[in-house]
CSV table of C-alpha atoms in Angstrom, one decimal:
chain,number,residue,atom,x,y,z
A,1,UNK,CA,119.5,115.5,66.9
A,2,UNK,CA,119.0,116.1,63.5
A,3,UNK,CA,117.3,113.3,62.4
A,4,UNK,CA,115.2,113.1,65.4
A,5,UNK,CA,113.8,116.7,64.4
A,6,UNK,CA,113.3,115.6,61.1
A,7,UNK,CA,110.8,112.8,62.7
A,8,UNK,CA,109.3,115.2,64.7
A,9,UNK,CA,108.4,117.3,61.3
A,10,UNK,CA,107.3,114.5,59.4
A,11,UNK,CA,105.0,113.4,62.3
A,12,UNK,CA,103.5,116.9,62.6
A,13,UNK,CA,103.1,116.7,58.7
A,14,UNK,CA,101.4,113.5,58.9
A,15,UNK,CA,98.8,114.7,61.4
A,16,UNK,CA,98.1,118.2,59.2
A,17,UNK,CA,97.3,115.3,56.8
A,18,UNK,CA,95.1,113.4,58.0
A,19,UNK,CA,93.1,116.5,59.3
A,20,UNK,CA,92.6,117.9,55.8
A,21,UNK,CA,91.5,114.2,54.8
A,22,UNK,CA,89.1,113.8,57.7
A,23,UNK,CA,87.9,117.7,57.4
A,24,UNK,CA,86.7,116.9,53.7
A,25,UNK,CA,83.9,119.0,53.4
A,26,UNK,CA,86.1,122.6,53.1
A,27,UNK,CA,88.9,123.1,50.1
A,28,UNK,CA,91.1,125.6,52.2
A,29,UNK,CA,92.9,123.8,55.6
A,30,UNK,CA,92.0,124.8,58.7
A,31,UNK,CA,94.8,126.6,60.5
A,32,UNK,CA,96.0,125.4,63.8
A,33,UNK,CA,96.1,127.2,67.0
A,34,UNK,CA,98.8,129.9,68.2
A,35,UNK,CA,99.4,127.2,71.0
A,36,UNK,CA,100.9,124.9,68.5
A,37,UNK,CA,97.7,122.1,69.1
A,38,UNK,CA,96.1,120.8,66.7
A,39,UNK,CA,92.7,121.6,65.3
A,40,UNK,CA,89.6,121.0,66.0
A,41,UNK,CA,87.4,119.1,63.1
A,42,UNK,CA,83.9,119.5,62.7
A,43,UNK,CA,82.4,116.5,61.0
A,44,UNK,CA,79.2,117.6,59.2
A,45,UNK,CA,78.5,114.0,58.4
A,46,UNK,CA,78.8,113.0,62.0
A,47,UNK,CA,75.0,111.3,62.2
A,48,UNK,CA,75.4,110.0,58.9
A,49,UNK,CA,78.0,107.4,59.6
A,50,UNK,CA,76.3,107.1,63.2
A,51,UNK,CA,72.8,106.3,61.5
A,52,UNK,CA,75.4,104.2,59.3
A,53,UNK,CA,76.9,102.2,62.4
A,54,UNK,CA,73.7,101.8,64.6
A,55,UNK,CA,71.1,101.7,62.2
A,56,UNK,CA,73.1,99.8,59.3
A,57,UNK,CA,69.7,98.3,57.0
A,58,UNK,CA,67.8,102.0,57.3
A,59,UNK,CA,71.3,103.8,56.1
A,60,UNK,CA,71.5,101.3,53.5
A,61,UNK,CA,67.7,101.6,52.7
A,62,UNK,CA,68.1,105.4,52.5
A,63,UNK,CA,71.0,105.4,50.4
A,64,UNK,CA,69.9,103.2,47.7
A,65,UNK,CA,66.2,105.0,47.4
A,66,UNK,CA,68.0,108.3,46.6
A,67,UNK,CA,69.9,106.2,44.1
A,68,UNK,CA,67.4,104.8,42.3
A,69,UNK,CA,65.8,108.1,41.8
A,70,UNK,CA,68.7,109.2,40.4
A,71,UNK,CA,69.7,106.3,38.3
A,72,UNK,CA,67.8,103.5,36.3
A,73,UNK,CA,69.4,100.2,37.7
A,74,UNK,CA,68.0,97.2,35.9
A,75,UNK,CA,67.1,94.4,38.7
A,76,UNK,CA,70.6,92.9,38.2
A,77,UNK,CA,72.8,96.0,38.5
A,78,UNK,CA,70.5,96.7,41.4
A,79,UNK,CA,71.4,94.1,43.2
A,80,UNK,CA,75.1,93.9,43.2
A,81,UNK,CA,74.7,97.0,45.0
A,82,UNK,CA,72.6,95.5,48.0
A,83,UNK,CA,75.7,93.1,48.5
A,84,UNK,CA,77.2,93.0,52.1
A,85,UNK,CA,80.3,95.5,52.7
A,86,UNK,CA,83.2,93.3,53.3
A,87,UNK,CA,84.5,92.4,56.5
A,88,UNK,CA,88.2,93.4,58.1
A,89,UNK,CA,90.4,90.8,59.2
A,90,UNK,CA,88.9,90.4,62.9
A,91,UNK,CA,85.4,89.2,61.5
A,92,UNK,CA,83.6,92.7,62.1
A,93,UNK,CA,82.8,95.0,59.7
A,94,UNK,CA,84.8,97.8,58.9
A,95,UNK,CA,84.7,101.1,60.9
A,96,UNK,CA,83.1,104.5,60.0
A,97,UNK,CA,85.0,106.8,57.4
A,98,UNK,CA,85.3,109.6,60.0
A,99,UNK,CA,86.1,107.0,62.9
A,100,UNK,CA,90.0,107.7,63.4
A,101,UNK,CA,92.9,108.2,61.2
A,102,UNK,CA,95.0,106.8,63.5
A,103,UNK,CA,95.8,103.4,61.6
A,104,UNK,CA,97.8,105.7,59.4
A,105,UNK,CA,100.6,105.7,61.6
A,106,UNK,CA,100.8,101.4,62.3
A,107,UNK,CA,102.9,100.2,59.9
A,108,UNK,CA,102.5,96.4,60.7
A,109,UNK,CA,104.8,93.9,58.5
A,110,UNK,CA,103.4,91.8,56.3
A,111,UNK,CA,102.8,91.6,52.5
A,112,UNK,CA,101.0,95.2,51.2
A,113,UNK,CA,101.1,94.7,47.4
A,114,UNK,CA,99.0,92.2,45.6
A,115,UNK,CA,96.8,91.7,48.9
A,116,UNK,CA,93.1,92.7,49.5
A,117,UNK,CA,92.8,96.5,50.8
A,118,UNK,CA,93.3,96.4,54.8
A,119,UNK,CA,94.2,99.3,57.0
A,120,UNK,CA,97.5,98.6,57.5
A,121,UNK,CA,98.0,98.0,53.4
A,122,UNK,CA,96.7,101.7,53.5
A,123,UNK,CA,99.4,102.6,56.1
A,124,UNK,CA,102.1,101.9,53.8
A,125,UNK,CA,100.7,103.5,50.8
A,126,UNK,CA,100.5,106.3,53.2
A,127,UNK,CA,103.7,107.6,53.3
A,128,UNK,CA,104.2,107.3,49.4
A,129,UNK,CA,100.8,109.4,49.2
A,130,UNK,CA,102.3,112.3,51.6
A,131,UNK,CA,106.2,112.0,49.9
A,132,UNK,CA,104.1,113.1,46.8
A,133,UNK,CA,101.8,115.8,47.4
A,134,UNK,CA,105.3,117.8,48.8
A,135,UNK,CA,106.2,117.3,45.0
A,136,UNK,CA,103.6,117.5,42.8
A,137,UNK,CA,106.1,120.3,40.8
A,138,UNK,CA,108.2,117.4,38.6
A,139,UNK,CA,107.0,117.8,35.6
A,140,UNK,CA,105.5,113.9,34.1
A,141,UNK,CA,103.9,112.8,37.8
A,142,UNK,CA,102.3,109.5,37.3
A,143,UNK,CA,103.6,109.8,33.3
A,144,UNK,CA,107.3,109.4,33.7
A,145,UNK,CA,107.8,105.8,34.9
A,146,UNK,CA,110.8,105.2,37.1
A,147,UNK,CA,113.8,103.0,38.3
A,148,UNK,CA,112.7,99.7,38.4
A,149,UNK,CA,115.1,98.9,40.8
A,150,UNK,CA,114.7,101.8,43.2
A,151,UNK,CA,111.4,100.7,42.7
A,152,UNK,CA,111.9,97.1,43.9
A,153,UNK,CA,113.9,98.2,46.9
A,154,UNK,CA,110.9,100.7,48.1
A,155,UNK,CA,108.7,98.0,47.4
A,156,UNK,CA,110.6,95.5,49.8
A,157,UNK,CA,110.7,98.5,52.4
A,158,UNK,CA,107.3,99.1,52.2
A,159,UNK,CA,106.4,94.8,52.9
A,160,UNK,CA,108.2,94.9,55.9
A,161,UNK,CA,106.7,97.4,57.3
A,162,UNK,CA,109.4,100.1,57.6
A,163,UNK,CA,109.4,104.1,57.6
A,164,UNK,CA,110.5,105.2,54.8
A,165,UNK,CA,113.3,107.7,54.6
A,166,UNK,CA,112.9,109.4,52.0
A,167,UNK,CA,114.8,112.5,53.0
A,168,UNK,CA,117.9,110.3,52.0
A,169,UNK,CA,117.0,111.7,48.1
A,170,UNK,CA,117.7,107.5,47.8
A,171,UNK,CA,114.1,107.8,45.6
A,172,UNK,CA,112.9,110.0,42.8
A,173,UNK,CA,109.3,111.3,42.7
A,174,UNK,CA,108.6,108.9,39.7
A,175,UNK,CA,109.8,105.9,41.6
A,176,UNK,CA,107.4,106.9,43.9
A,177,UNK,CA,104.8,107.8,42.0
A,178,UNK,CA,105.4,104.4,39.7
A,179,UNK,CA,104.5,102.1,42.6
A,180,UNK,CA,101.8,104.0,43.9
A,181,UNK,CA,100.0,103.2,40.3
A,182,UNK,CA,101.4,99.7,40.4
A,183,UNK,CA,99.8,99.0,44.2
A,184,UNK,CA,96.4,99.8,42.9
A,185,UNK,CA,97.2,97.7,40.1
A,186,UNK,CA,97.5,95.1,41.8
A,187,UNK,CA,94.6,94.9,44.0
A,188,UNK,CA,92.1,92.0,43.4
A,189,UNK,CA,89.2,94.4,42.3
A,190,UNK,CA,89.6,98.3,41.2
A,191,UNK,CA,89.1,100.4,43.7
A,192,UNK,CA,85.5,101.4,43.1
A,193,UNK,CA,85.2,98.0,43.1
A,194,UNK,CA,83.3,95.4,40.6
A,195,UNK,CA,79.6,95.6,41.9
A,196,UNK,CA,79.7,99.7,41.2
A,197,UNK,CA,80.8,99.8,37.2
A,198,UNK,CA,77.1,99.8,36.3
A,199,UNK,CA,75.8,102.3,38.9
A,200,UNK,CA,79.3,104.3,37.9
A,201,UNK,CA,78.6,103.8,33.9
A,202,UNK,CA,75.4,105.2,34.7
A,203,UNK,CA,76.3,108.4,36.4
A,204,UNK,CA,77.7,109.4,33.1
A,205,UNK,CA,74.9,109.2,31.4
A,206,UNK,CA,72.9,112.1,33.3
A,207,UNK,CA,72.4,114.5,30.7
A,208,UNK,CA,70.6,118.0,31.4
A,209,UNK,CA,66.9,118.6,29.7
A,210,UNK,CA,66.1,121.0,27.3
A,211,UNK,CA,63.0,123.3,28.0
A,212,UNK,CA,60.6,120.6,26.1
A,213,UNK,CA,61.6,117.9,28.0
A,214,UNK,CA,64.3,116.0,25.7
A,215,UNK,CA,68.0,114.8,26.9
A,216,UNK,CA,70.7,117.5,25.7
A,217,UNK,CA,74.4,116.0,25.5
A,218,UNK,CA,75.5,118.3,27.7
A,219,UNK,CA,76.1,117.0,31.2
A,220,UNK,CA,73.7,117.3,34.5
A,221,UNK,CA,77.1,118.0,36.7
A,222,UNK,CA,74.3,118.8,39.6
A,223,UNK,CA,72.9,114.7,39.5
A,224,UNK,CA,76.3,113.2,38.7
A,225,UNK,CA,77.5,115.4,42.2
A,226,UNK,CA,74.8,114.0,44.3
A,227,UNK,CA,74.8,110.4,42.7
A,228,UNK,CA,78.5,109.9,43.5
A,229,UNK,CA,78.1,111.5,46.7
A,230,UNK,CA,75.6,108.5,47.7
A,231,UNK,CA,77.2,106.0,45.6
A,232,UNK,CA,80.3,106.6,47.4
A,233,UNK,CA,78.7,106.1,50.6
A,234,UNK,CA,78.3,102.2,50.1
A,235,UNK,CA,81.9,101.4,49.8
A,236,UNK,CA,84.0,100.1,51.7
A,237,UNK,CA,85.5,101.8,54.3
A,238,UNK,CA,89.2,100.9,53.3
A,239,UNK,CA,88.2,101.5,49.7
A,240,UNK,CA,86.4,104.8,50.6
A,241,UNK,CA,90.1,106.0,52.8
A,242,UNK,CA,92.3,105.1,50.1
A,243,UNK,CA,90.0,106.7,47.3
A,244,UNK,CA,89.8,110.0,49.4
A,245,UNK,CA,93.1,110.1,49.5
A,246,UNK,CA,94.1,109.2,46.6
A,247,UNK,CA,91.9,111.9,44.8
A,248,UNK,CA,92.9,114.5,47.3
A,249,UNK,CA,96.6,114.0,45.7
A,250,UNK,CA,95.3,114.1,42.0
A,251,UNK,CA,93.6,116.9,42.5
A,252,UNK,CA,96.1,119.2,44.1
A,253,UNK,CA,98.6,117.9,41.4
A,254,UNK,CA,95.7,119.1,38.3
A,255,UNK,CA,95.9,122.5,40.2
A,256,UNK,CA,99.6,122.8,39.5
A,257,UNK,CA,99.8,121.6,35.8
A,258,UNK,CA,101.3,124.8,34.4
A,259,UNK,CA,104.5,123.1,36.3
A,260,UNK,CA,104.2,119.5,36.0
A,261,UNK,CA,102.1,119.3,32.8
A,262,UNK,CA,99.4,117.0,34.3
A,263,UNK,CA,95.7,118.2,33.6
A,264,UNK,CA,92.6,115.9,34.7
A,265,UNK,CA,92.2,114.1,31.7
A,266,UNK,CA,95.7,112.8,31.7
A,267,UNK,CA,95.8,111.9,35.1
A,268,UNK,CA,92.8,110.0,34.0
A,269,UNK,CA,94.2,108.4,31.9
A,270,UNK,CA,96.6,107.0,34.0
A,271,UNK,CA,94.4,106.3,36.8
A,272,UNK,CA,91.3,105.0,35.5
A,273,UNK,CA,92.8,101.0,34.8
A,274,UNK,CA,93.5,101.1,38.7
A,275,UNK,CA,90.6,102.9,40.0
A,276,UNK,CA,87.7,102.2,37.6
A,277,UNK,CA,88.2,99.3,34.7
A,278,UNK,CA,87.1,96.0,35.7
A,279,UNK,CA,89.5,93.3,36.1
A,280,UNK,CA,87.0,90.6,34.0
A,281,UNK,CA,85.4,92.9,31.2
A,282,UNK,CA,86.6,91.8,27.6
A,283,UNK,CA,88.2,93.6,25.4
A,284,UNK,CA,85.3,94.5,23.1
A,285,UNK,CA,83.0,95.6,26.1
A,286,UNK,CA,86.2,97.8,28.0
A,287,UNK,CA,86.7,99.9,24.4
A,288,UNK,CA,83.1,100.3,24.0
A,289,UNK,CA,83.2,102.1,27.4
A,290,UNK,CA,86.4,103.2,27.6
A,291,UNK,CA,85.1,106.9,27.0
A,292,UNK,CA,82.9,106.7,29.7
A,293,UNK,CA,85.2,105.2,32.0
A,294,UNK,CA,87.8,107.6,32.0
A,295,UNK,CA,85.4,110.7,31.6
A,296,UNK,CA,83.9,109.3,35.0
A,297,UNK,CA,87.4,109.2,36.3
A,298,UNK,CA,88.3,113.0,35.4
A,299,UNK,CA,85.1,113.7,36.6
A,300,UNK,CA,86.2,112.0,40.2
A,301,UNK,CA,89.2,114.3,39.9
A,302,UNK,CA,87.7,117.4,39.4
A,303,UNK,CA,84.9,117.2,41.7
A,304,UNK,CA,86.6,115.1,44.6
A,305,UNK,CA,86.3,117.9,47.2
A,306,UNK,CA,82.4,117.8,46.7
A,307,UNK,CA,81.8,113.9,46.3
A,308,UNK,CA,82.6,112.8,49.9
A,309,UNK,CA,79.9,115.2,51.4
A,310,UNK,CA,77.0,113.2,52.3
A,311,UNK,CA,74.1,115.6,50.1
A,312,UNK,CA,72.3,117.9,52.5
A,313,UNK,CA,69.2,115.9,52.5
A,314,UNK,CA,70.9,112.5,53.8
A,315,UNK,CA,72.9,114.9,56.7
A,316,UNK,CA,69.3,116.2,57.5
A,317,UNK,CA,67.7,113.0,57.4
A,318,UNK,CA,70.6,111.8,59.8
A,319,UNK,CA,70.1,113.9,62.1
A,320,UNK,CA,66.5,114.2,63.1
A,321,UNK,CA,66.1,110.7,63.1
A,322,UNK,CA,68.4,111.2,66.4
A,323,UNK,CA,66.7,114.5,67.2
A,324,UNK,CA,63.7,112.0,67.2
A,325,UNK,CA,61.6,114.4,64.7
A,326,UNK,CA,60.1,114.8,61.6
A,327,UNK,CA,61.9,112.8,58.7
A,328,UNK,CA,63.7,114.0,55.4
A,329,UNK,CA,63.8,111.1,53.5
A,330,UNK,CA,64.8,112.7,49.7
A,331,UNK,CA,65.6,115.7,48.2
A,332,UNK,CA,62.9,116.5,47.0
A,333,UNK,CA,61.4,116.1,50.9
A,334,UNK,CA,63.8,119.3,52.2
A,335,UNK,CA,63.0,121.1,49.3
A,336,UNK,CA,59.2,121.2,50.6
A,337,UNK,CA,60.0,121.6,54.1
A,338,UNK,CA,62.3,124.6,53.3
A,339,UNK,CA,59.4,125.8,50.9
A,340,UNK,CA,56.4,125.4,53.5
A,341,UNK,CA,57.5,126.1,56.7
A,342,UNK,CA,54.7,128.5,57.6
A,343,UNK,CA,51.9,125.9,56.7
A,344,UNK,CA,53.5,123.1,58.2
A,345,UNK,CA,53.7,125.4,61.1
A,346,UNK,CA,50.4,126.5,60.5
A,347,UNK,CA,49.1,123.1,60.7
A,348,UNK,CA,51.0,121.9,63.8
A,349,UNK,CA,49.3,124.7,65.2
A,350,UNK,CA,46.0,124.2,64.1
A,351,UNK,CA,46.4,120.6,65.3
A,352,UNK,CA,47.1,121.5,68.5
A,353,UNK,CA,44.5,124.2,68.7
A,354,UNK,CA,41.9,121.5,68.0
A,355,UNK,CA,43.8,119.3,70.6
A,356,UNK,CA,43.2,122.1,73.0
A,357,UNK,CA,39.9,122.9,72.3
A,358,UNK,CA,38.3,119.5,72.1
A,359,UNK,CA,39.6,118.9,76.1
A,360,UNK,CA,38.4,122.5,76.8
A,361,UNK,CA,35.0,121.0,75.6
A,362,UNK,CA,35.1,118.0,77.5
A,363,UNK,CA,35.9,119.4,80.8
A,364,UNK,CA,33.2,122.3,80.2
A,365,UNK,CA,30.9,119.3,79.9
A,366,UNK,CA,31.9,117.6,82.5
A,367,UNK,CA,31.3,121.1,84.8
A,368,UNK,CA,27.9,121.2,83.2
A,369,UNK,CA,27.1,117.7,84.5
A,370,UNK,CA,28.6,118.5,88.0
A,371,UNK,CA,26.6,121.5,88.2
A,372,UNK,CA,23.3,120.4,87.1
A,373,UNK,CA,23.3,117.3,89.9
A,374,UNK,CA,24.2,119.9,92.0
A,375,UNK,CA,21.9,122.1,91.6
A,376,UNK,CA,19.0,119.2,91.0
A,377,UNK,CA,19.3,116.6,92.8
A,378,UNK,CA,20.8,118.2,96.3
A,379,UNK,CA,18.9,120.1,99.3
A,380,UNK,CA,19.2,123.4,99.8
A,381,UNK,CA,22.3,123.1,102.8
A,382,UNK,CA,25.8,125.3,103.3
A,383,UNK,CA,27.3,121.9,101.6
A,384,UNK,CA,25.4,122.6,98.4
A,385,UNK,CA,26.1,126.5,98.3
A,386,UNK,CA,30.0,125.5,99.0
A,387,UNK,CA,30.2,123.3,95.9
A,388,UNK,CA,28.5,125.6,93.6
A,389,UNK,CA,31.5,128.5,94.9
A,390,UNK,CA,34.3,125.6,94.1
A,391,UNK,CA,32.4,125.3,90.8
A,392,UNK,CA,32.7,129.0,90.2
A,393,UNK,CA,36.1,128.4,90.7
A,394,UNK,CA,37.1,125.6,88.5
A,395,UNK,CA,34.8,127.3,85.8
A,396,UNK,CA,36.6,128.8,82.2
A,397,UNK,CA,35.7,132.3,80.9
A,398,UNK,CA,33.6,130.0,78.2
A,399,UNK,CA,32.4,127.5,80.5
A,400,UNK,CA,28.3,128.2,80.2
A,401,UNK,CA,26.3,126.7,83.7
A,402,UNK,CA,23.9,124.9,81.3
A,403,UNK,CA,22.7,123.9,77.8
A,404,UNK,CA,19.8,126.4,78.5
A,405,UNK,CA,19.1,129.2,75.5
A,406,UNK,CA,17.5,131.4,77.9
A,407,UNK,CA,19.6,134.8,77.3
A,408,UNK,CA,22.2,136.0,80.0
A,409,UNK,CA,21.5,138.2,82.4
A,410,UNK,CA,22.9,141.9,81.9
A,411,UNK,CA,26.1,143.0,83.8
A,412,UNK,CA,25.6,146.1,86.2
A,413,UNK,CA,27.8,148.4,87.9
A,414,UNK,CA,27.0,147.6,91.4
A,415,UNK,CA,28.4,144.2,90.8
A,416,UNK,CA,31.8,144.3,90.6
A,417,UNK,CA,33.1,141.7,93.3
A,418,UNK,CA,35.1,138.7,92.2
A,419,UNK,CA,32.8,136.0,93.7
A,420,UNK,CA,29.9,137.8,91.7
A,421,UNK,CA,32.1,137.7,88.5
A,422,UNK,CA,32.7,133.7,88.4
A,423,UNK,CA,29.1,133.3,89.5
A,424,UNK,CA,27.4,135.2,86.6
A,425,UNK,CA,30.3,133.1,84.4
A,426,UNK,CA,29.2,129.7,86.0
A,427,UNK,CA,25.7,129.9,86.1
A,428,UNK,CA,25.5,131.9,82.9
A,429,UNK,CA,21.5,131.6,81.9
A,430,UNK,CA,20.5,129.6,85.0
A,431,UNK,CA,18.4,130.6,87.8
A,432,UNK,CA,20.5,132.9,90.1
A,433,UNK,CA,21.0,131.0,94.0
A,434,UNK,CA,21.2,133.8,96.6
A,435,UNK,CA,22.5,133.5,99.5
A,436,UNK,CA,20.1,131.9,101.7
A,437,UNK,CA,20.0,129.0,99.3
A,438,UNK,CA,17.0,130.5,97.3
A,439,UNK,CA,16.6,130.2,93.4
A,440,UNK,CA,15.7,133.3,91.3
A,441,UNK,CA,14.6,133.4,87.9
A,442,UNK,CA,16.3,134.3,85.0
A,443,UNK,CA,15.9,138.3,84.7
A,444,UNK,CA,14.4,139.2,88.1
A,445,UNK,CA,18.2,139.8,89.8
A,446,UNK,CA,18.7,142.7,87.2
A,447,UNK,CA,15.4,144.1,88.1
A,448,UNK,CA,17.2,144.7,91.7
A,449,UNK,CA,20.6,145.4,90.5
A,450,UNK,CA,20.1,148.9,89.2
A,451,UNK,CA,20.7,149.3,85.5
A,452,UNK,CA,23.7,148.9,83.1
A,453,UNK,CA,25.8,151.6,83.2
């Protein structure tokens, strides 16, 4: 009974988790209901990774524009970021980021170290990731190596696709910690992978401007945010699960290094080889960038709860392209909309008033036609005195009777009927048409109607 209750804890610790990795975007964990179910997750990247799954070229297209006004890519380190993501073992391409965490939980045998990143590679690595971050107090995390043979049975454990029990105490933190450092080590590419150590290099280099223009040395922490943010975006998706993880756990251990004596720089330092540093880079190239390197890994450390946030823009973008409205392509793009929302409305409106008022124009014209063949070319019948009433009826407050300059006639107080009203608005400056039929002149109807009041 025991140590089925123990399962059921570890299973309930799995899924708090893999909630806080999929709910990346706050730094405090979302609480679950009084009922004991589990939370609900907002995704604010939701119509990213859609706009990244049904509309794969324009995600890619967007991504890399807001990178290359961000970074200068020569056309070579350009291009190894236009290369194809990698495809899972089925043939498709990996799913979304934000799909489903549940792979976590299928530990499928077969071989996990030394073998490309898969899913269920990442499944294993999972439970050393989460027997971890419930001891991030022992002083030397990721310093201290550990027992190499504890360290070969876990290993072994791990390639056959078993749970690990490490409630037995049969490991020590630094075992575990030791073969989390030597799986990444042993993947075929860091996990940034190859075709990003320019763009990465790069990001870096963003410096902040003094007020006449020139490059300080102190860092544009603003740019490098919002680079990685998009660079990140074009990994892979197992490389993108493992690295979220895996930086989730480095940085909650740098928050507790008054115990275990682990900062960001020295995690770093022992991270950076298996995360950043090429496989194939000789030795006189890695030491002339090894500052940079393992700056840009701190960096990843410090900063990871901000770098898997698609930037505002891109979420924006995302979602009005579903919303089927106006575009944000850049940041600079939002920056103007949020900026000139009253012209742009002022414009839309203007647009549409001109719209408006060029139909207006055309249907008073065509009522100016109608009229004058009514009034020209028709007998004097009850037919032709019923169509100029439905004319008075169609007619607009603005609609003038004719293109005639004559001035209007002069309203009066004895009429104030309705059917006088539209006809004075109809026929405007044209000859009146009384009731038997008969045309009077402009001016002699006021000369019966009494005077203005």
């Amino acid at each position: 009974m025991a140590a089925e209750k123990d399962t059921d804890v570890n299973k309930r610790d799995r899924r708090g988790t893999v909630c806080n990795v999929v709910n990346s975007h706050h730094e405090s964990e979302t609480d679950s209901g009084g009922d004991g179910r589990p939370p609900i997750i907002f995704n604010p990247d939701f119509f990213v990774e859609k706009l990244r799954h049904e509309r794969p070229e324009a995600f890619t297209e967007l991504v890399l524009s807001n990178i290359t006004r961000l970074l200068d890519l020569p056309g070579a380190e350009f291009s190894q970021l236009l290369d194809e993501e990698p495809k899972t073992p089925n043939g498709t391409a990996a799913g979304g980021f934000f799909r489903s965490f549940n792979f976590l939980k299928r530990k499928d045998k077969g071989v996990v170290f030394g073998m490309p990143l898969t899913e269920e590679g990442i499944a294993h690595i999972y439970q050393l990731i989460m027997y971890l971050s419930k001891n991030l107090h022992v002083e030397g995390l990721f310093r201290v190596p550990g027992n190499s043979l504890r360290q070969q049975t876990l290993r072994e454990q791990l390639n056959g696709g078993a749970d690990i029990d490490f409630a037995s105490g049969d490991f020590h933190p630094n075992d575990v910690a030791t073969l989390l450092k030597g799986f990444l080590g042993e993947l075929p590419e860091p996990l940034l992978t190859q075709r990003h150590l320019h763009a990465h290099l790069k990001i870096t280099e963003l410096n902040l401007f003094d007020e006449r223009g020139n490059k300080t040395s102190l860092p544009d922490k603003e740019r490098q945010i919002e680079a990685l943010q998009l660079l990140l975006l074009l990994l892979p998706t197992a490389n993108r699960t493992l690295l979220k993880l895996l930086l989730d756990l480095l940085y909650h251990t740098a928050k507790q290094q008054d115990k275990n004596k682990m900062s960001a720089h020295n995690l770093a330092l022992m991270f950076a080889p298996h995360v950043i540093w090429p496989k194939n880079m000789n030795a006189s190239d890695l030491q002339e960038n090894l500052k940079k390197l393992n700056s840009g890994m701190a960096f990843l450390i410090k900063h990871s709860q901000k770098i898997f946030r698609a930037p505002a823009y891109l979420r924006e973008h995302a979602r009005l392209q579903f919303a089927n409205t106006k575009m944000i392509h850049s940041k600079d793009d939002l920056e103007l909309l949020s900026v000139s929302v009253s012209p742009l409305v002022t414009a839309c409106k203007r647009s549409g008033a001109r719209v408006r008022l060029d139909s207006e124009n055309h249907t008073e014209e065509a009522l100016r036609e109608l009229y004058r063949h009514v009034t020209d070319n028709m007998p004097h019948s009850a037919k032709k005195k019923k169509l100029i009433r439905q004319l008075g009826k169609q007619s607009t407050p603005v609609t003038p009777a004719s293109e005639n300059t004559t001035p209007t006639s002069k309203k009066h107080t004895r009429s104030r009927s309705f059917g006088g009203l539209i006809k004075r608005k109809v026929l405007g400056s044209q000859p009146a048409v009384d009731r038997r039929g008969r045309v009077t002149p402009p001016g002699k109807e006021n000369l019966s109607c009494g005077t203005e009041s």
